[in-house]
PDB file of C-alpha atoms and ligand atoms in Angstrom:
ATOM      1  CA  UNK A   1      88.195 157.451 291.859  1.00  0.00           C
ATOM      2  CA  UNK A   2      86.181 159.288 289.184  1.00  0.00           C
ATOM      3  CA  UNK A   3      82.472 160.303 291.006  1.00  0.00           C
ATOM      4  CA  UNK A   4      79.854 161.662 289.170  1.00  0.00           C
ATOM      5  CA  UNK A   5      77.273 163.165 291.511  1.00  0.00           C
ATOM      6  CA  UNK A   6      73.631 164.386 290.051  1.00  0.00           C
ATOM      7  CA  UNK A   7      71.742 167.315 292.220  1.00  0.00           C
ATOM      8  CA  UNK A   8      76.065 169.003 292.774  1.00  0.00           C
ATOM      9  CA  UNK A   9      74.390 172.363 292.385  1.00  0.00           C
ATOM     10  CA  UNK A  10      72.937 172.610 296.681  1.00  0.00           C
ATOM     11  CA  UNK A  11      71.987 170.383 299.456  1.00  0.00           C
ATOM     12  CA  UNK A  12      73.776 166.904 300.316  1.00  0.00           C
ATOM     13  CA  UNK A  13      74.921 167.329 296.079  1.00  0.00           C
ATOM     14  CA  UNK A  14      77.456 169.561 296.625  1.00  0.00           C
ATOM     15  CA  UNK A  15      78.611 168.620 300.469  1.00  0.00           C
ATOM     16  CA  UNK A  16      79.547 165.194 299.330  1.00  0.00           C
ATOM     17  CA  UNK A  17      80.839 167.179 296.591  1.00  0.00           C
ATOM     18  CA  UNK A  18      83.216 168.950 298.666  1.00  0.00           C
ATOM     19  CA  UNK A  19      83.877 165.962 300.624  1.00  0.00           C
ATOM     20  CA  UNK A  20      85.271 163.524 298.850  1.00  0.00           C
ATOM     21  CA  UNK A  21      87.547 165.475 296.498  1.00  0.00           C
ATOM     22  CA  UNK A  22      88.624 166.992 300.082  1.00  0.00           C
ATOM     23  CA  UNK A  23      89.699 162.753 299.801  1.00  0.00           C
ATOM     24  CA  UNK A  24      91.338 162.559 297.192  1.00  0.00           C
ATOM     25  CA  UNK A  25      88.915 162.147 294.415  1.00  0.00           C
ATOM     26  CA  UNK A  26      87.453 164.079 290.863  1.00  0.00           C
ATOM     27  CA  UNK A  27      84.008 164.863 291.141  1.00  0.00           C
ATOM     28  CA  UNK A  28      81.350 165.507 288.315  1.00  0.00           C
ATOM     29  CA  UNK A  29      79.413 167.620 289.672  1.00  0.00           C
ATOM     30  CA  UNK A  30      76.039 167.778 287.028  1.00  0.00           C
ATOM     31  CA  UNK A  31      72.905 169.719 288.058  1.00  0.00           C
ATOM     32  CA  UNK A  32      71.136 172.538 285.843  1.00  0.00           C
ATOM     33  CA  UNK A  33      72.527 175.714 286.810  1.00  0.00           C
ATOM     34  CA  UNK A  34      75.695 176.265 285.565  1.00  0.00           C
ATOM     35  CA  UNK A  35      76.289 179.322 286.832  1.00  0.00           C
ATOM     36  CA  UNK A  36      76.347 176.856 291.011  1.00  0.00           C
ATOM     37  CA  UNK A  37      78.787 174.969 288.548  1.00  0.00           C
ATOM     38  CA  UNK A  38      81.427 177.454 287.645  1.00  0.00           C
ATOM     39  CA  UNK A  39      81.277 178.288 291.749  1.00  0.00           C
ATOM     40  CA  UNK A  40      81.895 175.009 293.192  1.00  0.00           C
ATOM     41  CA  UNK A  41      84.940 174.264 290.151  1.00  0.00           C
ATOM     42  CA  UNK A  42      85.906 178.133 291.521  1.00  0.00           C
ATOM     43  CA  UNK A  43      86.200 176.919 295.094  1.00  0.00           C
ATOM     44  CA  UNK A  44      86.575 173.232 295.080  1.00  0.00           C
ATOM     45  CA  UNK A  45      89.313 173.279 292.449  1.00  0.00           C
ATOM     46  CA  UNK A  46      90.193 171.038 289.137  1.00  0.00           C
ATOM     47  CA  UNK A  47      89.102 167.918 290.807  1.00  0.00           C
ATOM     48  CA  UNK A  48      85.595 169.299 290.504  1.00  0.00           C
ATOM     49  CA  UNK A  49      84.258 168.739 286.929  1.00  0.00           C
ATOM     50  CA  UNK A  50      80.953 170.973 285.841  1.00  0.00           C
ATOM     51  CA  UNK A  51      78.260 169.837 283.683  1.00  0.00           C
ATOM     52  CA  UNK A  52      74.522 171.029 283.299  1.00  0.00           C
ATOM     53  CA  UNK A  53      72.243 168.186 282.671  1.00  0.00           C
ATOM     54  CA  UNK A  54      68.539 168.159 283.191  1.00  0.00           C
ATOM     55  CA  UNK A  55      68.586 164.117 284.546  1.00  0.00           C
ATOM     56  CA  UNK A  56      64.560 164.606 283.652  1.00  0.00           C
ATOM     57  CA  UNK A  57      66.108 164.823 279.675  1.00  0.00           C
ATOM     58  CA  UNK A  58      66.216 161.127 278.591  1.00  0.00           C
ATOM     59  CA  UNK A  59      69.049 161.759 275.695  1.00  0.00           C
ATOM     60  CA  UNK A  60      71.016 164.104 277.315  1.00  0.00           C
ATOM     61  CA  UNK A  61      70.885 162.180 280.441  1.00  0.00           C
ATOM     62  CA  UNK A  62      72.769 159.891 277.033  1.00  0.00           C
ATOM     63  CA  UNK A  63      74.989 161.790 275.473  1.00  0.00           C
ATOM     64  CA  UNK A  64      76.434 163.847 278.854  1.00  0.00           C
ATOM     65  CA  UNK A  65      77.480 160.356 280.829  1.00  0.00           C
ATOM     66  CA  UNK A  66      78.863 158.888 277.361  1.00  0.00           C
ATOM     67  CA  UNK A  67      80.935 163.291 277.048  1.00  0.00           C
ATOM     68  CA  UNK A  68      82.337 162.806 280.525  1.00  0.00           C
ATOM     69  CA  UNK A  69      83.145 158.764 280.501  1.00  0.00           C
ATOM     70  CA  UNK A  70      85.318 160.033 276.735  1.00  0.00           C
ATOM     71  CA  UNK A  71      87.161 163.624 278.488  1.00  0.00           C
ATOM     72  CA  UNK A  72      86.979 162.806 281.948  1.00  0.00           C
ATOM     73  CA  UNK A  73      87.780 157.960 282.030  1.00  0.00           C
ATOM     74  CA  UNK A  74      84.914 155.729 282.927  1.00  0.00           C
ATOM     75  CA  UNK A  75      83.446 156.287 285.585  1.00  0.00           C
ATOM     76  CA  UNK A  76      83.655 154.037 288.757  1.00  0.00           C
ATOM     77  CA  UNK A  77      80.652 155.554 290.753  1.00  0.00           C
ATOM     78  CA  UNK A  78      76.920 157.101 291.018  1.00  0.00           C
ATOM     79  CA  UNK A  79      75.554 159.220 293.167  1.00  0.00           C
ATOM     80  CA  UNK A  80      71.702 159.685 291.934  1.00  0.00           C
ATOM     81  CA  UNK A  81      71.246 162.356 294.464  1.00  0.00           C
ATOM     82  CA  UNK A  82      68.855 164.849 291.888  1.00  0.00           C
ATOM     83  CA  UNK A  83      65.028 165.289 293.811  1.00  0.00           C
ATOM     84  CA  UNK A  84      62.847 166.911 294.880  1.00  0.00           C
ATOM     85  CA  UNK A  85      59.593 166.595 296.843  1.00  0.00           C
ATOM     86  CA  UNK A  86      56.503 169.693 295.390  1.00  0.00           C
ATOM     87  CA  UNK A  87      53.761 170.344 298.060  1.00  0.00           C
ATOM     88  CA  UNK A  88      51.982 168.964 300.859  1.00  0.00           C
ATOM     89  CA  UNK A  89      48.848 168.626 298.875  1.00  0.00           C
ATOM     90  CA  UNK A  90      46.900 165.623 300.179  1.00  0.00           C
ATOM     91  CA  UNK A  91      45.904 163.612 296.971  1.00  0.00           C
ATOM     92  CA  UNK A  92      43.273 164.558 296.757  1.00  0.00           C
ATOM     93  CA  UNK A  93      43.946 168.419 296.607  1.00  0.00           C
ATOM     94  CA  UNK A  94      47.867 167.484 294.012  1.00  0.00           C
ATOM     95  CA  UNK A  95      48.486 169.165 291.378  1.00  0.00           C
ATOM     96  CA  UNK A  96      49.547 166.576 288.789  1.00  0.00           C
ATOM     97  CA  UNK A  97      51.688 169.262 287.036  1.00  0.00           C
ATOM     98  CA  UNK A  98      54.233 168.029 290.439  1.00  0.00           C
ATOM     99  CA  UNK A  99      53.483 164.400 290.628  1.00  0.00           C
ATOM    100  CA  UNK A 100      54.679 164.967 287.326  1.00  0.00           C
ATOM    101  CA  UNK A 101      58.012 166.288 288.120  1.00  0.00           C
ATOM    102  CA  UNK A 102      59.079 164.424 290.354  1.00  0.00           C
ATOM    103  CA  UNK A 103      57.771 160.697 289.011  1.00  0.00           C
ATOM    104  CA  UNK A 104      60.143 162.162 286.510  1.00  0.00           C
ATOM    105  CA  UNK A 105      63.128 163.736 288.147  1.00  0.00           C
ATOM    106  CA  UNK A 106      63.562 160.978 292.320  1.00  0.00           C
ATOM    107  CA  UNK A 107      61.982 157.792 289.756  1.00  0.00           C
ATOM    108  CA  UNK A 108      63.161 158.186 286.064  1.00  0.00           C
ATOM    109  CA  UNK A 109      65.768 160.552 285.672  1.00  0.00           C
ATOM    110  CA  UNK A 110      67.550 157.987 288.235  1.00  0.00           C
ATOM    111  CA  UNK A 111      66.953 155.858 286.443  1.00  0.00           C
ATOM    112  CA  UNK A 112      68.382 157.061 282.637  1.00  0.00           C
ATOM    113  CA  UNK A 113      71.643 157.847 285.287  1.00  0.00           C
ATOM    114  CA  UNK A 114      71.485 153.824 286.403  1.00  0.00           C
ATOM    115  CA  UNK A 115      70.911 152.542 283.271  1.00  0.00           C
ATOM    116  CA  UNK A 116      74.014 155.038 281.188  1.00  0.00           C
ATOM    117  CA  UNK A 117      76.858 153.554 283.988  1.00  0.00           C
ATOM    118  CA  UNK A 118      76.654 150.179 284.207  1.00  0.00           C
ATOM    119  CA  UNK A 119      77.196 149.254 280.624  1.00  0.00           C
ATOM    120  CA  UNK A 120      80.959 150.340 281.501  1.00  0.00           C
ATOM    121  CA  UNK A 121      80.586 149.044 285.021  1.00  0.00           C
ATOM    122  CA  UNK A 122      79.852 145.360 283.135  1.00  0.00           C
ATOM    123  CA  UNK A 123      82.058 144.939 280.897  1.00  0.00           C
ATOM    124  CA  UNK A 124      84.808 146.655 284.036  1.00  0.00           C
ATOM    125  CA  UNK A 125      83.282 144.416 286.840  1.00  0.00           C
ATOM    126  CA  UNK A 126      83.192 147.296 289.010  1.00  0.00           C
ATOM    127  CA  UNK A 127      81.577 149.763 289.672  1.00  0.00           C
ATOM    128  CA  UNK A 128      79.238 152.203 292.741  1.00  0.00           C
ATOM    129  CA  UNK A 129      75.729 152.996 292.613  1.00  0.00           C
ATOM    130  CA  UNK A 130      74.189 155.205 295.356  1.00  0.00           C
ATOM    131  CA  UNK A 131      70.552 156.490 295.615  1.00  0.00           C
ATOM    132  CA  UNK A 132      69.328 158.611 297.578  1.00  0.00           C
ATOM    133  CA  UNK A 133      66.159 157.880 299.101  1.00  0.00           C
ATOM    134  CA  UNK A 134      63.827 158.353 302.015  1.00  0.00           C
ATOM    135  CA  UNK A 135      62.631 157.440 305.342  1.00  0.00           C
ATOM    136  CA  UNK A 136      59.176 159.054 303.719  1.00  0.00           C
ATOM    137  CA  UNK A 137      59.438 155.582 300.776  1.00  0.00           C
ATOM    138  CA  UNK A 138      59.150 153.781 304.204  1.00  0.00           C
ATOM    139  CA  UNK A 139      57.188 155.707 306.490  1.00  0.00           C
ATOM    140  CA  UNK A 140      53.944 157.565 305.053  1.00  0.00           C
ATOM    141  CA  UNK A 141      53.393 160.388 305.877  1.00  0.00           C
ATOM    142  CA  UNK A 142      49.899 163.098 304.589  1.00  0.00           C
ATOM    143  CA  UNK A 143      51.117 165.318 302.177  1.00  0.00           C
ATOM    144  CA  UNK A 144      52.847 162.436 301.010  1.00  0.00           C
ATOM    145  CA  UNK A 145      51.136 161.082 298.524  1.00  0.00           C
ATOM    146  CA  UNK A 146      53.604 160.303 295.495  1.00  0.00           C
ATOM    147  CA  UNK A 147      57.048 162.441 296.869  1.00  0.00           C
ATOM    148  CA  UNK A 148      56.306 158.498 299.182  1.00  0.00           C
ATOM    149  CA  UNK A 149      56.179 155.712 296.544  1.00  0.00           C
ATOM    150  CA  UNK A 150      59.103 157.731 294.420  1.00  0.00           C
ATOM    151  CA  UNK A 151      60.959 157.115 297.456  1.00  0.00           C
ATOM    152  CA  UNK A 152      59.346 153.570 297.687  1.00  0.00           C
ATOM    153  CA  UNK A 153      60.371 153.204 294.122  1.00  0.00           C
ATOM    154  CA  UNK A 154      64.200 153.773 294.297  1.00  0.00           C
ATOM    155  CA  UNK A 155      64.150 151.173 297.455  1.00  0.00           C
ATOM    156  CA  UNK A 156      63.179 148.860 295.454  1.00  0.00           C
ATOM    157  CA  UNK A 157      65.161 149.541 291.859  1.00  0.00           C
ATOM    158  CA  UNK A 158      68.272 149.384 294.559  1.00  0.00           C
ATOM    159  CA  UNK A 159      67.265 145.994 295.829  1.00  0.00           C
ATOM    160  CA  UNK A 160      66.387 144.995 292.411  1.00  0.00           C
ATOM    161  CA  UNK A 161      69.184 146.234 290.047  1.00  0.00           C
ATOM    162  CA  UNK A 162      71.616 144.033 293.189  1.00  0.00           C
ATOM    163  CA  UNK A 163      69.883 141.009 292.177  1.00  0.00           C
ATOM    164  CA  UNK A 164      71.450 141.260 288.103  1.00  0.00           C
ATOM    165  CA  UNK A 165      74.839 142.726 289.795  1.00  0.00           C
ATOM    166  CA  UNK A 166      75.220 139.163 292.135  1.00  0.00           C
ATOM    167  CA  UNK A 167      78.131 138.683 291.548  1.00  0.00           C
ATOM    168  CA  UNK A 168      80.119 140.973 290.142  1.00  0.00           C
ATOM    169  CA  UNK A 169      82.452 143.544 291.941  1.00  0.00           C
ATOM    170  CA  UNK A 170      79.604 145.899 291.557  1.00  0.00           C
ATOM    171  CA  UNK A 171      77.255 147.756 294.595  1.00  0.00           C
ATOM    172  CA  UNK A 172      74.179 149.193 294.594  1.00  0.00           C
ATOM    173  CA  UNK A 173      72.995 151.037 298.289  1.00  0.00           C
ATOM    174  CA  UNK A 174      69.725 153.184 299.177  1.00  0.00           C
ATOM    175  CA  UNK A 175      71.278 155.774 301.753  1.00  0.00           C
ATOM    176  CA  UNK A 176      67.217 156.636 302.740  1.00  0.00           C
ATOM    177  CA  UNK A 177      67.419 159.819 305.479  1.00  0.00           C
ATOM    178  CA  UNK A 178      64.613 161.429 307.445  1.00  0.00           C
ATOM    179  CA  UNK A 179      64.451 165.474 308.675  1.00  0.00           C
ATOM    180  CA  UNK A 180      67.928 166.737 307.527  1.00  0.00           C
ATOM    181  CA  UNK A 181      67.985 170.361 307.195  1.00  0.00           C
ATOM    182  CA  UNK A 182      70.151 173.232 305.493  1.00  0.00           C
ATOM    183  CA  UNK A 183      69.183 172.178 302.283  1.00  0.00           C
ATOM    184  CA  UNK A 184      66.758 173.757 299.779  1.00  0.00           C
ATOM    185  CA  UNK A 185      64.391 171.213 299.791  1.00  0.00           C
ATOM    186  CA  UNK A 186      61.790 172.192 301.517  1.00  0.00           C
ATOM    187  CA  UNK A 187      61.829 175.557 300.390  1.00  0.00           C
ATOM    188  CA  UNK A 188      61.677 174.182 296.944  1.00  0.00           C
ATOM    189  CA  UNK A 189      58.795 171.891 298.515  1.00  0.00           C
ATOM    190  CA  UNK A 190      57.006 174.529 299.226  1.00  0.00           C
ATOM    191  CA  UNK A 191      58.042 177.092 296.152  1.00  0.00           C
ATOM    192  CA  UNK A 192      60.223 178.865 297.378  1.00  0.00           C
ATOM    193  CA  UNK A 193      58.532 180.165 300.732  1.00  0.00           C
ATOM    194  CA  UNK A 194      60.874 180.191 303.177  1.00  0.00           C
ATOM    195  CA  UNK A 195      59.293 181.293 306.255  1.00  0.00           C
ATOM    196  CA  UNK A 196      57.440 177.750 305.608  1.00  0.00           C
ATOM    197  CA  UNK A 197      60.794 175.900 305.155  1.00  0.00           C
ATOM    198  CA  UNK A 198      62.247 176.872 308.084  1.00  0.00           C
ATOM    199  CA  UNK A 199      58.714 176.211 310.210  1.00  0.00           C
ATOM    200  CA  UNK A 200      59.393 171.831 309.189  1.00  0.00           C
ATOM    201  CA  UNK A 201      63.031 172.129 311.478  1.00  0.00           C
ATOM    202  CA  UNK A 202      62.407 174.359 314.272  1.00  0.00           C
ATOM    203  CA  UNK A 203      62.939 173.181 317.574  1.00  0.00           C
ATOM    204  CA  UNK A 204      64.954 170.009 316.446  1.00  0.00           C
ATOM    205  CA  UNK A 205      68.244 169.398 316.040  1.00  0.00           C
ATOM    206  CA  UNK A 206      67.829 167.264 312.062  1.00  0.00           C
ATOM    207  CA  UNK A 207      69.947 166.046 310.072  1.00  0.00           C
ATOM    208  CA  UNK A 208      73.387 167.980 308.017  1.00  0.00           C
ATOM    209  CA  UNK A 209      74.046 167.297 304.570  1.00  0.00           C
ATOM    210  CA  UNK A 210      77.393 166.491 306.116  1.00  0.00           C
ATOM    211  CA  UNK A 211      76.237 163.796 307.789  1.00  0.00           C
ATOM    212  CA  UNK A 212      75.011 162.337 304.662  1.00  0.00           C
ATOM    213  CA  UNK A 213      78.565 163.123 302.630  1.00  0.00           C
ATOM    214  CA  UNK A 214      79.829 161.791 305.981  1.00  0.00           C
ATOM    215  CA  UNK A 215      77.807 157.846 305.063  1.00  0.00           C
ATOM    216  CA  UNK A 216      79.568 158.880 301.513  1.00  0.00           C
ATOM    217  CA  UNK A 217      82.739 158.258 302.665  1.00  0.00           C
ATOM    218  CA  UNK A 218      82.319 155.981 305.424  1.00  0.00           C
ATOM    219  CA  UNK A 219      80.874 153.850 302.403  1.00  0.00           C
ATOM    220  CA  UNK A 220      84.086 153.816 300.418  1.00  0.00           C
ATOM    221  CA  UNK A 221      86.057 152.485 302.806  1.00  0.00           C
ATOM    222  CA  UNK A 222      84.550 149.641 302.563  1.00  0.00           C
ATOM    223  CA  UNK A 223      86.234 146.932 301.161  1.00  0.00           C
ATOM    224  CA  UNK A 224      85.074 145.615 297.521  1.00  0.00           C
ATOM    225  CA  UNK A 225      83.551 141.788 299.216  1.00  0.00           C
ATOM    226  CA  UNK A 226      80.029 144.678 301.112  1.00  0.00           C
ATOM    227  CA  UNK A 227      77.471 145.474 299.644  1.00  0.00           C
ATOM    228  CA  UNK A 228      75.670 147.986 301.557  1.00  0.00           C
ATOM    229  CA  UNK A 229      72.044 147.319 300.408  1.00  0.00           C
ATOM    230  CA  UNK A 230      69.784 150.429 302.181  1.00  0.00           C
ATOM    231  CA  UNK A 231      70.946 152.521 304.901  1.00  0.00           C
ATOM    232  CA  UNK A 232      68.452 153.825 306.965  1.00  0.00           C
ATOM    233  CA  UNK A 233      69.036 156.758 308.897  1.00  0.00           C
ATOM    234  CA  UNK A 234      67.243 159.737 311.614  1.00  0.00           C
ATOM    235  CA  UNK A 235      67.355 161.981 313.779  1.00  0.00           C
ATOM    236  CA  UNK A 236      67.456 161.520 316.884  1.00  0.00           C
ATOM    237  CA  UNK A 237      64.374 163.440 317.582  1.00  0.00           C
ATOM    238  CA  UNK A 238      62.903 161.657 315.219  1.00  0.00           C
ATOM    239  CA  UNK A 239      61.474 158.218 315.192  1.00  0.00           C
ATOM    240  CA  UNK A 240      58.819 156.155 313.131  1.00  0.00           C
ATOM    241  CA  UNK A 241      55.626 156.777 314.960  1.00  0.00           C
ATOM    242  CA  UNK A 242      52.589 154.382 316.300  1.00  0.00           C
ATOM    243  CA  UNK A 243      49.891 154.008 312.932  1.00  0.00           C
ATOM    244  CA  UNK A 244      47.320 156.512 313.400  1.00  0.00           C
ATOM    245  CA  UNK A 245      43.382 155.032 314.171  1.00  0.00           C
ATOM    246  CA  UNK A 246      40.602 157.789 314.204  1.00  0.00           C
ATOM    247  CA  UNK A 247      38.369 157.647 316.989  1.00  0.00           C
ATOM    248  CA  UNK A 248      34.217 158.131 316.264  1.00  0.00           C
ATOM    249  CA  UNK A 249      33.181 161.251 318.730  1.00  0.00           C
TER     250      UNK A 249
HETATM  251  P1  NDP I   1      68.403 170.096 297.763  1.00  0.00           P
HETATM  252  O1  NDP I   1      67.061 170.819 297.286  1.00  0.00           O
HETATM  253  O2  NDP I   1      69.072 170.854 298.635  1.00  0.00           O
HETATM  254  O3  NDP I   1      69.431 169.755 296.727  1.00  0.00           O
HETATM  255  C1  NDP I   1      68.654 169.145 295.538  1.00  0.00           C
HETATM  256  C2  NDP I   1      69.505 169.256 294.693  1.00  0.00           C
HETATM  257  O4  NDP I   1      68.991 168.100 292.835  1.00  0.00           O
HETATM  258  C3  NDP I   1      70.367 170.636 293.632  1.00  0.00           C
HETATM  259  O5  NDP I   1      71.596 170.136 293.178  1.00  0.00           O
HETATM  260  C4  NDP I   1      69.483 170.517 292.472  1.00  0.00           C
HETATM  261  O6  NDP I   1      70.404 170.778 290.948  1.00  0.00           O
HETATM  262  C5  NDP I   1      69.386 169.707 291.938  1.00  0.00           C
HETATM  263  N1  NDP I   1      68.235 168.229 290.697  1.00  0.00           N
HETATM  264  C6  NDP I   1      66.605 168.461 291.094  1.00  0.00           C
HETATM  265  N2  NDP I   1      66.250 168.552 289.541  1.00  0.00           N
HETATM  266  C7  NDP I   1      67.223 168.165 289.141  1.00  0.00           C
HETATM  267  C8  NDP I   1      67.054 167.690 287.673  1.00  0.00           C
HETATM  268  N3  NDP I   1      65.646 167.596 286.694  1.00  0.00           N
HETATM  269  N4  NDP I   1      67.568 167.572 286.549  1.00  0.00           N
HETATM  270  C9  NDP I   1      69.774 168.026 286.789  1.00  0.00           C
HETATM  271  N5  NDP I   1      69.455 168.049 289.063  1.00  0.00           N
HETATM  272  C10 NDP I   1      67.992 168.558 289.715  1.00  0.00           C
HETATM  273  O7  NDP I   1      67.873 169.045 298.243  1.00  0.00           O
HETATM  274  P2  NDP I   1      69.179 167.968 299.187  1.00  0.00           P
HETATM  275  O8  NDP I   1      70.844 168.064 299.154  1.00  0.00           O
HETATM  276  O9  NDP I   1      68.250 167.822 299.750  1.00  0.00           O
HETATM  277  O10 NDP I   1      68.652 166.468 298.639  1.00  0.00           O
HETATM  278  C11 NDP I   1      68.431 166.105 297.935  1.00  0.00           C
HETATM  279  C12 NDP I   1      68.255 163.810 297.447  1.00  0.00           C
HETATM  280  O11 NDP I   1      68.019 163.738 298.717  1.00  0.00           O
HETATM  281  C13 NDP I   1      66.685 163.736 297.062  1.00  0.00           C
HETATM  282  O12 NDP I   1      67.327 163.129 296.468  1.00  0.00           O
HETATM  283  C14 NDP I   1      66.022 164.304 298.064  1.00  0.00           C
HETATM  284  O13 NDP I   1      64.838 163.612 298.034  1.00  0.00           O
HETATM  285  C15 NDP I   1      66.622 163.192 299.395  1.00  0.00           C
HETATM  286  N6  NDP I   1      66.201 163.248 300.589  1.00  0.00           N
HETATM  287  C16 NDP I   1      66.383 165.068 301.165  1.00  0.00           C
HETATM  288  C17 NDP I   1      66.598 164.615 302.346  1.00  0.00           C
HETATM  289  C18 NDP I   1      65.375 166.068 302.935  1.00  0.00           C
HETATM  290  O14 NDP I   1      65.615 166.649 304.100  1.00  0.00           O
HETATM  291  N7  NDP I   1      66.691 167.416 302.836  1.00  0.00           N
HETATM  292  C19 NDP I   1      65.576 163.715 303.204  1.00  0.00           C
HETATM  293  C20 NDP I   1      66.016 162.559 302.530  1.00  0.00           C
HETATM  294  C21 NDP I   1      65.813 162.769 301.219  1.00  0.00           C
HETATM  295  P3  NDP I   1      69.596 172.252 290.275  1.00  0.00           P
HETATM  296  O15 NDP I   1      68.804 172.879 290.648  1.00  0.00           O
HETATM  297  O16 NDP I   1      70.962 173.043 289.569  1.00  0.00           O
HETATM  298  O17 NDP I   1      69.382 171.465 289.070  1.00  0.00           O
HETATM  299  C1  8X3 I   2      63.063 163.589 302.506  1.00  0.00           C
HETATM  300  C2  8X3 I   2      62.102 164.033 304.476  1.00  0.00           C
HETATM  301  O1  8X3 I   2      60.094 163.387 305.662  1.00  0.00           O
HETATM  302  O2  8X3 I   2      60.026 165.390 304.334  1.00  0.00           O
HETATM  303  O3  8X3 I   2      62.452 163.191 301.756  1.00  0.00           O
HETATM  304  O4  8X3 I   2      59.751 162.739 303.120  1.00  0.00           O
HETATM  305  S1  8X3 I   2      60.763 164.153 303.993  1.00  0.00           S
END
């Protein structure tokens, strides 16, 4: 299969690229960092094709996806993985610029990429879109505000696109992980403060990027009539907690 992964320069996207190339697929990995894409090409060989793409740039998304289809061939699957959290401030203190960036990337970028691949998939009556949501889209936490809301969008967008595609051989799945270490996610959230980022995982055995890559590999092993709508996954050290009750005194 020809599989496009957004955000393949690090974390989940990179682990998925490695796994899927090893499985014999051609992976078109995208991201903003051209040097990383070149390094990954050196590591994985010609079944990895790197394309620089900032998913927040609507015109670039259309251009790059059209070029991929022309140069590599029909896109069989899209993994909408590019995304980020910025900050952990309460909603009264958070930066509007951070909020804009999360909405532009996690919502608008994902929508642009999805819209770019669906017409070809519908025409060929085959395809798969896999979206990276988060447990933050279901279970709120202080400081999660807009990040959690963008991931709630991912879940609901996935189900609504599925409704549009019912009866067609096109699958769409939302993968919703909880605590996951070993990626750049927390360093990005805390804007390069590695100490604060590491603290998030102290004393835990979090999910890993390989766990996510293995989940995608399992999805691709399913027979064509099976659509997994959503997968919620957490490490065993994490669970949804009770609702908060703030008592007086
Ligand atoms: P990383 O920070 O390790 O990787 C994020 C990837 O997204 C990078 O390759 C980055 O590439 C890319 N990216 C960010 N912004 C853009 C943009 N504007 N255009 C194109 N690419 C972009 O994060 P993870 O691998 O941990 O996370 C991947 C996804 O999984 C995200 O959507 C995240 O929200 C979600 N997730 C993560 C969890 C975690 O705990 N780690 C848990 C649940 C969900 P580049 O900088 O080169 O553009
Ligand atoms: C990433 C998991 O709990 O940091 O989506 O929001 S969390």
